[in-house]
XYZ file of C-alpha atoms in Angstrom:
391
model
C 0.058 0.006 0.009
C 1.413 3.556 -0.908
C 1.227 6.352 1.442
C 1.664 10.093 1.228
C 4.218 11.002 3.788
C 5.413 14.041 5.616
C 8.861 14.452 7.020
C 8.884 17.596 9.359
C 11.973 19.485 9.390
C 13.565 22.593 11.000
C 13.139 25.780 8.942
C 16.201 25.970 6.959
C 16.966 22.240 6.991
C 14.189 21.297 4.364
C 16.799 20.688 1.358
C 18.892 18.517 3.526
C 16.053 16.349 4.551
C 15.160 16.011 0.999
C 18.605 14.917 -0.047
C 18.415 12.103 2.639
C 15.165 10.862 1.453
C 16.568 10.888 -2.223
C 19.678 8.890 -1.036
C 17.178 6.421 0.685
C 15.528 5.871 -2.726
C 12.095 7.574 -2.033
C 10.211 8.988 -4.864
C 7.702 11.999 -5.528
C 9.648 14.093 -3.136
C 8.427 17.754 -2.727
C 9.645 20.713 -0.453
C 7.479 23.099 1.523
C 8.318 25.303 4.568
C 9.039 23.077 7.534
C 8.167 19.919 5.806
C 9.188 17.457 2.887
C 6.493 15.237 1.221
C 7.390 11.846 -0.370
C 5.744 8.551 -1.040
C 6.514 5.345 0.833
C 4.873 1.912 1.457
C 4.871 0.097 4.773
C 8.542 -0.888 4.401
C 9.259 2.645 3.569
C 7.784 3.997 6.643
C 10.089 1.735 8.785
C 13.097 2.711 6.690
C 12.485 6.443 6.874
C 12.093 6.243 10.744
C 15.147 4.213 11.050
C 17.461 6.050 8.655
C 16.634 9.757 8.241
C 18.888 11.754 10.433
C 17.772 15.277 10.016
C 13.980 15.148 9.952
C 11.952 15.985 13.125
C 9.164 13.348 12.780
C 7.521 11.248 10.008
C 3.618 11.438 9.516
C 1.063 9.576 7.099
C -0.753 12.381 5.311
C -4.389 11.158 5.382
C -6.141 14.233 4.083
C -5.927 17.916 3.128
C -8.810 20.400 2.441
C -9.947 23.946 2.950
C -12.177 24.758 5.965
C -13.295 27.980 7.693
C -15.952 26.793 9.657
C -16.107 24.025 12.284
C -19.046 22.356 10.548
C -16.856 22.021 7.389
C -13.974 20.872 9.539
C -16.070 18.180 11.109
C -17.557 16.955 7.701
C -14.151 16.904 5.988
C -12.399 15.040 8.675
C -15.535 12.649 8.726
C -14.796 11.537 5.054
C -11.380 10.184 5.627
C -11.185 6.497 5.841
C -10.053 6.281 9.496
C -10.961 2.489 9.679
C -8.042 1.841 7.218
C -5.611 3.029 9.725
C -7.146 2.943 13.339
C -8.158 -0.423 14.867
C -11.120 -0.674 17.224
C -9.355 -0.338 20.592
C -6.405 1.814 19.529
C -5.451 5.170 21.199
C -6.066 8.079 18.950
C -5.192 11.462 20.501
C -5.636 14.558 18.331
C -3.552 17.526 18.534
C -3.705 20.767 16.707
C -1.916 23.766 15.561
C -3.211 26.805 13.579
C -1.462 29.689 11.725
C -3.109 32.497 9.939
C -6.448 30.797 9.843
C -10.270 31.530 10.617
C -10.156 28.461 12.789
C -7.537 29.137 15.565
C -8.927 27.810 18.820
C -6.683 24.689 19.196
C -8.869 23.042 22.018
C -12.091 23.461 19.579
C -10.174 22.113 16.740
C -9.036 18.916 18.817
C -12.397 18.323 20.270
C -14.358 18.771 16.944
C -11.833 16.414 15.068
C -12.142 13.911 17.622
C -15.757 13.891 17.579
C -16.033 13.446 13.918
C -13.266 10.532 13.950
C -15.337 8.734 16.756
C -18.451 9.387 15.001
C -17.237 7.586 11.867
C -15.504 4.825 13.628
C -18.546 4.181 15.845
C -20.550 3.342 12.804
C -17.734 1.132 11.162
C -17.229 -0.854 14.508
C -20.903 -0.566 15.622
C -19.954 0.606 19.218
C -20.519 3.919 20.940
C -17.489 3.420 23.394
C -13.808 3.096 22.496
C -11.595 1.823 25.116
C -8.482 3.194 23.771
C -6.161 0.833 25.458
C -4.011 -0.484 22.707
C -1.471 0.895 20.290
C -1.256 4.573 19.715
C -1.970 6.550 16.497
C -1.443 10.264 17.210
C -3.218 12.290 14.994
C -2.057 16.027 14.066
C -4.494 18.534 12.577
C -2.500 21.429 11.087
C -4.148 24.409 9.700
C -2.250 27.144 7.639
C -3.963 29.706 5.798
C -7.262 27.967 6.119
C -5.735 24.853 4.518
C -6.060 21.769 6.894
C -3.633 18.921 6.830
C -4.569 15.806 8.755
C -1.840 13.267 9.518
C -0.780 10.489 11.637
C 2.561 10.422 13.589
C 4.380 7.269 12.692
C 7.332 8.330 15.012
C 6.043 8.849 18.451
C 8.693 10.763 20.309
C 10.775 12.997 17.917
C 13.293 11.681 15.747
C 16.146 13.405 17.611
C 15.858 10.922 20.400
C 18.245 8.485 19.295
C 18.512 6.757 22.593
C 22.148 7.671 23.572
C 21.756 10.934 25.274
C 20.370 9.867 28.639
C 22.217 12.906 30.171
C 22.810 16.464 28.695
C 24.184 19.785 29.462
C 22.066 22.823 30.154
C 21.569 23.808 26.627
C 21.855 20.717 24.431
C 21.472 20.921 20.732
C 19.208 18.464 19.112
C 20.505 15.403 17.358
C 18.703 16.020 14.261
C 20.244 19.523 14.029
C 23.579 18.424 14.665
C 23.293 15.865 12.012
C 22.035 18.709 9.765
C 25.159 20.937 10.434
C 27.328 18.004 9.436
C 25.432 17.489 6.202
C 25.464 21.250 5.339
C 29.240 21.387 5.993
C 29.592 18.325 3.690
C 31.897 16.772 6.188
C 33.226 13.330 5.328
C 34.849 10.519 7.539
C 38.222 11.081 5.884
C 38.115 14.662 7.139
C 39.558 15.134 10.807
C 36.820 17.012 12.818
C 37.091 18.956 16.010
C 34.271 20.528 18.181
C 36.037 22.600 20.825
C 32.868 23.558 22.619
C 31.290 19.802 22.674
C 29.273 19.812 25.786
C 27.394 16.506 25.938
C 29.165 15.422 22.505
C 26.234 15.492 20.152
C 27.989 16.860 17.175
C 31.061 14.411 17.432
C 28.778 11.353 18.290
C 26.547 12.162 15.272
C 29.557 12.375 13.049
C 30.862 9.132 14.557
C 27.438 7.180 13.854
C 27.759 8.737 10.190
C 31.229 7.166 9.933
C 30.226 3.857 11.308
C 27.078 3.931 9.208
C 24.828 3.294 12.342
C 21.155 4.044 11.634
C 20.073 6.906 14.018
C 16.733 5.048 14.930
C 18.404 1.668 15.600
C 18.462 1.907 19.284
C 14.901 3.263 19.923
C 11.097 2.491 19.357
C 8.406 3.943 17.230
C 4.754 4.242 17.519
C 4.301 2.705 14.147
C 6.344 -0.395 15.240
C 3.264 -1.512 17.168
C 0.677 -0.889 14.544
C -1.152 -3.749 12.869
C -0.960 -1.704 9.662
C 2.764 -2.669 9.276
C 3.809 -6.386 9.706
C 6.156 -6.903 12.459
C 8.342 -8.901 10.073
C 8.915 -5.564 8.129
C 10.319 -4.005 11.287
C 12.533 -7.105 11.935
C 14.003 -7.145 8.644
C 14.762 -3.464 8.398
C 16.594 -3.560 11.869
C 18.538 -6.503 10.720
C 19.550 -4.710 7.657
C 20.627 -1.923 9.926
C 22.881 -3.940 11.916
C 24.472 -5.574 8.898
C 25.086 -2.133 7.512
C 27.319 -1.059 10.511
C 31.132 -0.562 9.693
C 33.406 -1.870 12.336
C 36.542 -0.847 11.090
C 36.701 2.784 10.698
C 39.747 5.123 10.286
C 38.449 8.679 11.412
C 39.545 11.529 13.648
C 36.907 12.757 15.809
C 37.827 15.015 18.991
C 35.566 16.958 21.259
C 36.889 19.553 23.864
C 35.103 21.237 26.673
C 36.050 23.328 29.701
C 33.643 21.486 31.983
C 34.831 18.043 33.192
C 31.221 17.070 33.841
C 30.158 17.721 30.257
C 33.259 15.685 29.185
C 32.142 12.673 31.322
C 28.663 13.001 29.828
C 30.032 12.997 26.404
C 32.000 9.639 26.867
C 28.830 8.165 28.537
C 26.722 9.034 25.598
C 29.379 7.882 23.216
C 29.376 4.488 24.806
C 25.453 4.332 24.620
C 25.776 5.351 20.810
C 28.315 2.342 20.265
C 30.980 4.855 18.922
C 33.413 5.094 21.946
C 36.121 3.224 19.940
C 36.447 6.176 17.451
C 35.927 9.458 19.275
C 38.117 11.268 21.774
C 36.793 13.779 24.412
C 39.014 15.981 26.630
C 38.825 18.734 28.966
C 40.393 21.726 27.136
C 40.010 25.584 26.876
C 39.368 26.802 23.304
C 42.354 29.128 23.891
C 44.586 25.976 23.964
C 43.177 24.781 20.481
C 45.796 23.130 18.430
C 46.138 20.407 16.011
C 48.804 18.533 14.000
C 46.612 17.906 11.141
C 47.064 20.005 8.210
C 43.457 19.912 6.991
C 40.237 19.459 8.693
C 36.956 20.807 10.017
C 35.868 22.623 13.194
C 31.983 22.352 13.569
C 30.730 23.780 16.780
C 27.901 25.445 18.733
C 29.678 27.678 21.319
C 27.688 29.847 23.897
C 25.213 32.352 22.519
C 25.165 34.879 25.475
C 21.162 34.713 25.342
C 21.163 36.658 28.716
C 22.222 40.362 28.790
C 24.874 39.685 31.500
C 26.432 37.313 29.301
C 26.831 39.415 26.107
C 30.269 40.933 27.053
C 31.752 37.608 27.931
C 30.507 36.139 24.658
C 31.790 39.006 22.741
C 35.346 38.388 24.144
C 34.972 34.544 23.549
C 34.141 35.205 19.842
C 37.141 37.552 19.572
C 39.282 34.856 20.995
C 37.830 32.282 18.641
C 38.948 34.486 15.659
C 42.409 34.975 17.084
C 42.941 31.016 17.960
C 41.434 29.760 14.675
C 43.152 32.401 12.412
C 46.538 30.554 12.003
C 44.555 27.389 10.647
C 43.942 28.694 7.136
C 43.654 25.266 5.676
C 40.917 24.224 8.185
C 37.130 25.007 7.534
C 35.377 26.374 10.340
C 31.514 26.057 10.900
C 30.036 27.958 13.893
C 26.360 28.082 14.744
C 25.186 31.031 17.116
C 22.272 33.507 17.511
C 24.772 36.295 18.143
C 24.059 38.906 15.398
C 27.503 40.618 15.235
C 29.495 37.340 15.277
C 31.382 37.864 12.184
C 32.517 41.463 13.356
C 33.821 39.899 16.745
C 35.453 36.895 14.983
C 37.231 39.203 12.734
C 36.361 37.576 9.392
C 33.231 37.795 7.150
C 31.917 34.189 6.582
C 32.287 32.400 3.069
C 28.353 31.402 3.576
C 25.846 31.957 5.903
C 22.578 29.948 6.651
C 19.764 30.763 8.973
C 18.494 27.967 11.112
C 16.441 27.416 14.127
C 17.842 25.701 17.200
C 14.688 25.200 19.131
C 12.847 28.317 19.218
C 15.998 30.417 18.823
C 16.948 31.910 15.575
C 20.567 31.187 14.822
C 23.068 31.463 11.880
C 25.344 28.943 10.668
C 28.515 30.828 9.562
C 30.672 28.810 7.230
C 34.498 29.504 6.782
C 36.047 27.529 3.960
C 39.507 26.617 4.395
C 42.153 26.296 1.684
C 41.906 23.144 -0.252
C 44.554 20.735 -0.336
C 46.599 20.939 -3.697
C 45.821 18.455 -6.384
C 48.349 15.613 -6.808
C 50.604 16.265 -9.770
C 49.960 13.824 -12.581
C 53.098 11.825 -13.420
C 54.120 10.930 -16.785
C 53.119 7.210 -15.814
C 49.754 8.181 -14.628
C 49.038 9.960 -17.937
C 50.127 6.948 -19.999
C 47.858 4.679 -17.776
C 44.880 6.859 -18.341
C 45.617 7.075 -22.035
C 45.649 3.258 -22.187
C 42.437 2.751 -20.345
C 40.551 5.072 -22.615
């Protein structure tokens, strides 16, 4: 059975999610603000949840229509063939969001949609009471400019919950955003990577999971894993494929530093839970002591933003220090995410590229400084002759 799917994304990350879906072999992919649509069958639902690193959740889209009155909303929701998705005793909570629409009371939207679904299912299952004691089918009713999109959440908890970060620091970065930053930077496992403000280790651990080809959803459960709609055999087969895809012999340089010893201990614990402790290195170190013997590499980091007024001067000085510390490493590319509007001025250099992203509810900018590329190897007479012979 084919389904219309929605992968939700952080604003600014939609193209990265689209690229991932393409690489996984999905078709009919289209992009809108905050979401990416694609087609999938039952196996595709499992595969998307297990493998997509940068999306927030995966939904089945079950209906889309215009509604400006609650009567119209009730009637249109009632037309959806809910019995094709929701068994008799399943849980089906309804959540709502509304932006720039005539219907804006979230509690009323939720209540009316729930009544409409119950009304239809009560006729199908010939009952007036639903126990709602079995597997969950969380329904989202989103209204934008009076257009209603009705969908069912296949993921459950957000896809950023990989299962390895039981502990975190005060301001953790979502795993999905960390993976997105690495994708935007086009980091590859052959490139040394350092995060000098690693906190609980998220960026380095996400890079390690990419290097070892560990599916991000391998160590967690999904709501749709308990659905009768998707045979359990599919999930078993897809999980088995994930285990078989893991690379165990990986040559990679991944280093994370932080001033806080507690953060470093947490990062090490998280790396162990993620199954990547063998290829990462975490150490207590001040950014002022940044150094590396590798000629080429990437710095990808999420330094303090200075969101509070009393922190502004401290953060300003920190960014000036970063500019001085990183300046000698002209062959290294530096990627910094921050909400600080004058980062480039304090850092001392205008970024090669700049991308607006959201870290939670905070508007941030991902400043990208491209390092000098390694020289191309000179072609010898022998290599030229070999290439001629091959052609």
